[in-house]
Amino acid sequence: SISAISDQLPLEIYPNPATNVFHFVSQLNTHDVNWMLTNSFGIVVRSSVRNTVASGVYVQDVDVNDLPAGMYQLHLQSGGESKTKKIILAK
């Protein structure tokens, strides 16, 4: 099932809530990773171009200093796996 696939890709976000910058960490088994940050309306406000990275621990810093406070969702895809988590921006 889709939920079983989604649970295979670990994703940690810190700090949450965030103010100016947040970081996310995942353990990747493939070399391609894509991510996007969407606002509460589903509009993409940050994203990556297809990144090719080494397998293992993947850490990304995301500057959100210019975004308004609110609820956002981080979507991470690597290989055939994906994970979505909520993040709160508090200003």
PDB file of C-alpha atoms in Angstrom:
ATOM      1  CA  SER A   1       0.000   0.000   0.000  1.00  0.00           C
ATOM      2  CA  ILE A   2       1.020   3.628  -0.360  1.00  0.00           C
ATOM      3  CA  SER A   3       1.147   4.187   3.405  1.00  0.00           C
ATOM      4  CA  ALA A   4       3.530   1.248   3.801  1.00  0.00           C
ATOM      5  CA  ILE A   5       5.843   2.767   1.186  1.00  0.00           C
ATOM      6  CA  SER A   6       5.636   6.208   2.815  1.00  0.00           C
ATOM      7  CA  ASP A   7       6.685   4.833   6.196  1.00  0.00           C
ATOM      8  CA  GLN A   8       9.921   3.434   4.749  1.00  0.00           C
ATOM      9  CA  LEU A   9      11.472   6.859   4.120  1.00  0.00           C
ATOM     10  CA  PRO A  10      12.474   8.448   7.433  1.00  0.00           C
ATOM     11  CA  LEU A  11      12.115  12.224   7.676  1.00  0.00           C
ATOM     12  CA  GLU A  12      12.936  14.421  10.660  1.00  0.00           C
ATOM     13  CA  ILE A  13      12.435  18.200  10.713  1.00  0.00           C
ATOM     14  CA  TYR A  14      13.985  20.530  13.293  1.00  0.00           C
ATOM     15  CA  PRO A  15      13.330  22.934  14.808  1.00  0.00           C
ATOM     16  CA  ASN A  16       9.576  22.632  14.503  1.00  0.00           C
ATOM     17  CA  PRO A  17       8.132  25.204  14.876  1.00  0.00           C
ATOM     18  CA  ALA A  18      10.785  27.145  12.978  1.00  0.00           C
ATOM     19  CA  THR A  19      11.374  30.870  12.523  1.00  0.00           C
ATOM     20  CA  ASN A  20      14.090  31.654   9.953  1.00  0.00           C
ATOM     21  CA  VAL A  21      15.670  28.318   8.996  1.00  0.00           C
ATOM     22  CA  PHE A  22      14.759  24.685   9.453  1.00  0.00           C
ATOM     23  CA  HIS A  23      16.676  21.524   8.682  1.00  0.00           C
ATOM     24  CA  PHE A  24      15.486  18.138   7.571  1.00  0.00           C
ATOM     25  CA  VAL A  25      17.265  14.815   7.735  1.00  0.00           C
ATOM     26  CA  SER A  26      16.551  11.530   5.979  1.00  0.00           C
ATOM     27  CA  GLN A  27      18.287   8.223   5.361  1.00  0.00           C
ATOM     28  CA  LEU A  28      18.416   7.626   1.596  1.00  0.00           C
ATOM     29  CA  ASN A  29      19.034   4.387  -0.257  1.00  0.00           C
ATOM     30  CA  THR A  30      19.134   5.990  -3.706  1.00  0.00           C
ATOM     31  CA  HIS A  31      21.104   8.828  -5.222  1.00  0.00           C
ATOM     32  CA  ASP A  32      18.206  11.009  -6.424  1.00  0.00           C
ATOM     33  CA  VAL A  33      16.267  13.209  -4.050  1.00  0.00           C
ATOM     34  CA  ASN A  34      13.568  15.819  -4.668  1.00  0.00           C
ATOM     35  CA  TRP A  35      11.798  17.927  -2.106  1.00  0.00           C
ATOM     36  CA  MET A  36       9.298  20.759  -2.008  1.00  0.00           C
ATOM     37  CA  LEU A  37       7.740  22.933   0.653  1.00  0.00           C
ATOM     38  CA  THR A  38       4.093  23.887   0.131  1.00  0.00           C
ATOM     39  CA  ASN A  39       1.934  26.382   1.972  1.00  0.00           C
ATOM     40  CA  SER A  40      -1.575  25.711   3.297  1.00  0.00           C
ATOM     41  CA  PHE A  41      -3.002  26.379  -0.195  1.00  0.00           C
ATOM     42  CA  GLY A  42      -0.754  23.726  -1.791  1.00  0.00           C
ATOM     43  CA  ILE A  43       1.423  26.315  -3.534  1.00  0.00           C
ATOM     44  CA  VAL A  44       5.097  25.384  -3.787  1.00  0.00           C
ATOM     45  CA  VAL A  45       7.154  28.028  -1.945  1.00  0.00           C
ATOM     46  CA  ARG A  46      10.528  26.208  -1.932  1.00  0.00           C
ATOM     47  CA  SER A  47      11.787  23.224  -3.886  1.00  0.00           C
ATOM     48  CA  SER A  48      14.874  21.432  -5.094  1.00  0.00           C
ATOM     49  CA  VAL A  49      15.914  20.662  -8.583  1.00  0.00           C
ATOM     50  CA  ARG A  50      16.609  16.961  -8.965  1.00  0.00           C
ATOM     51  CA  ASN A  51      19.619  16.465  -6.704  1.00  0.00           C
ATOM     52  CA  THR A  52      22.015  13.577  -7.071  1.00  0.00           C
ATOM     53  CA  VAL A  53      23.530  12.794  -3.697  1.00  0.00           C
ATOM     54  CA  ALA A  54      25.404   9.940  -2.062  1.00  0.00           C
ATOM     55  CA  SER A  55      23.357   7.223  -0.388  1.00  0.00           C
ATOM     56  CA  GLY A  56      23.211   7.616   3.366  1.00  0.00           C
ATOM     57  CA  VAL A  57      22.231  10.468   5.629  1.00  0.00           C
ATOM     58  CA  TYR A  58      20.858  13.480   3.718  1.00  0.00           C
ATOM     59  CA  VAL A  59      20.689  16.845   5.520  1.00  0.00           C
ATOM     60  CA  GLN A  60      19.177  19.972   3.987  1.00  0.00           C
ATOM     61  CA  ASP A  61      18.913  23.507   5.398  1.00  0.00           C
ATOM     62  CA  VAL A  62      15.907  25.516   4.218  1.00  0.00           C
ATOM     63  CA  ASP A  63      15.815  29.316   4.570  1.00  0.00           C
ATOM     64  CA  VAL A  64      12.247  30.419   5.315  1.00  0.00           C
ATOM     65  CA  ASN A  65      13.036  33.903   6.621  1.00  0.00           C
ATOM     66  CA  ASP A  66      10.880  35.604   3.961  1.00  0.00           C
ATOM     67  CA  LEU A  67       7.841  33.316   4.359  1.00  0.00           C
ATOM     68  CA  PRO A  68       4.877  34.283   6.549  1.00  0.00           C
ATOM     69  CA  ALA A  69       3.951  32.389   9.691  1.00  0.00           C
ATOM     70  CA  GLY A  70       1.676  29.418   9.151  1.00  0.00           C
ATOM     71  CA  MET A  71       1.396  25.707   8.469  1.00  0.00           C
ATOM     72  CA  TYR A  72       3.477  24.214   5.663  1.00  0.00           C
ATOM     73  CA  GLN A  73       4.140  20.719   4.351  1.00  0.00           C
ATOM     74  CA  LEU A  74       7.508  19.285   3.384  1.00  0.00           C
ATOM     75  CA  HIS A  75       7.322  16.627   0.658  1.00  0.00           C
ATOM     76  CA  LEU A  76      10.383  14.424   0.163  1.00  0.00           C
ATOM     77  CA  GLN A  77      10.847  11.904  -2.667  1.00  0.00           C
ATOM     78  CA  SER A  78      13.737   9.534  -3.153  1.00  0.00           C
ATOM     79  CA  GLY A  79      13.582   6.663  -5.604  1.00  0.00           C
ATOM     80  CA  GLY A  80      10.053   5.252  -5.461  1.00  0.00           C
ATOM     81  CA  GLU A  81       9.524   6.351  -1.871  1.00  0.00           C
ATOM     82  CA  SER A  82       8.002   9.537  -0.517  1.00  0.00           C
ATOM     83  CA  LYS A  83       7.170  11.151   2.790  1.00  0.00           C
ATOM     84  CA  THR A  84       5.257  14.275   3.797  1.00  0.00           C
ATOM     85  CA  LYS A  85       5.471  16.053   7.149  1.00  0.00           C
ATOM     86  CA  LYS A  86       3.971  19.255   8.512  1.00  0.00           C
ATOM     87  CA  ILE A  87       6.073  22.146   9.695  1.00  0.00           C
ATOM     88  CA  ILE A  88       4.955  25.299  11.470  1.00  0.00           C
ATOM     89  CA  LEU A  89       6.608  28.657  10.837  1.00  0.00           C
ATOM     90  CA  ALA A  90       6.278  30.956  13.832  1.00  0.00           C
ATOM     91  CA  LYS A  91       7.367  34.557  13.368  1.00  0.00           C
TER      92      LYS A  91
END
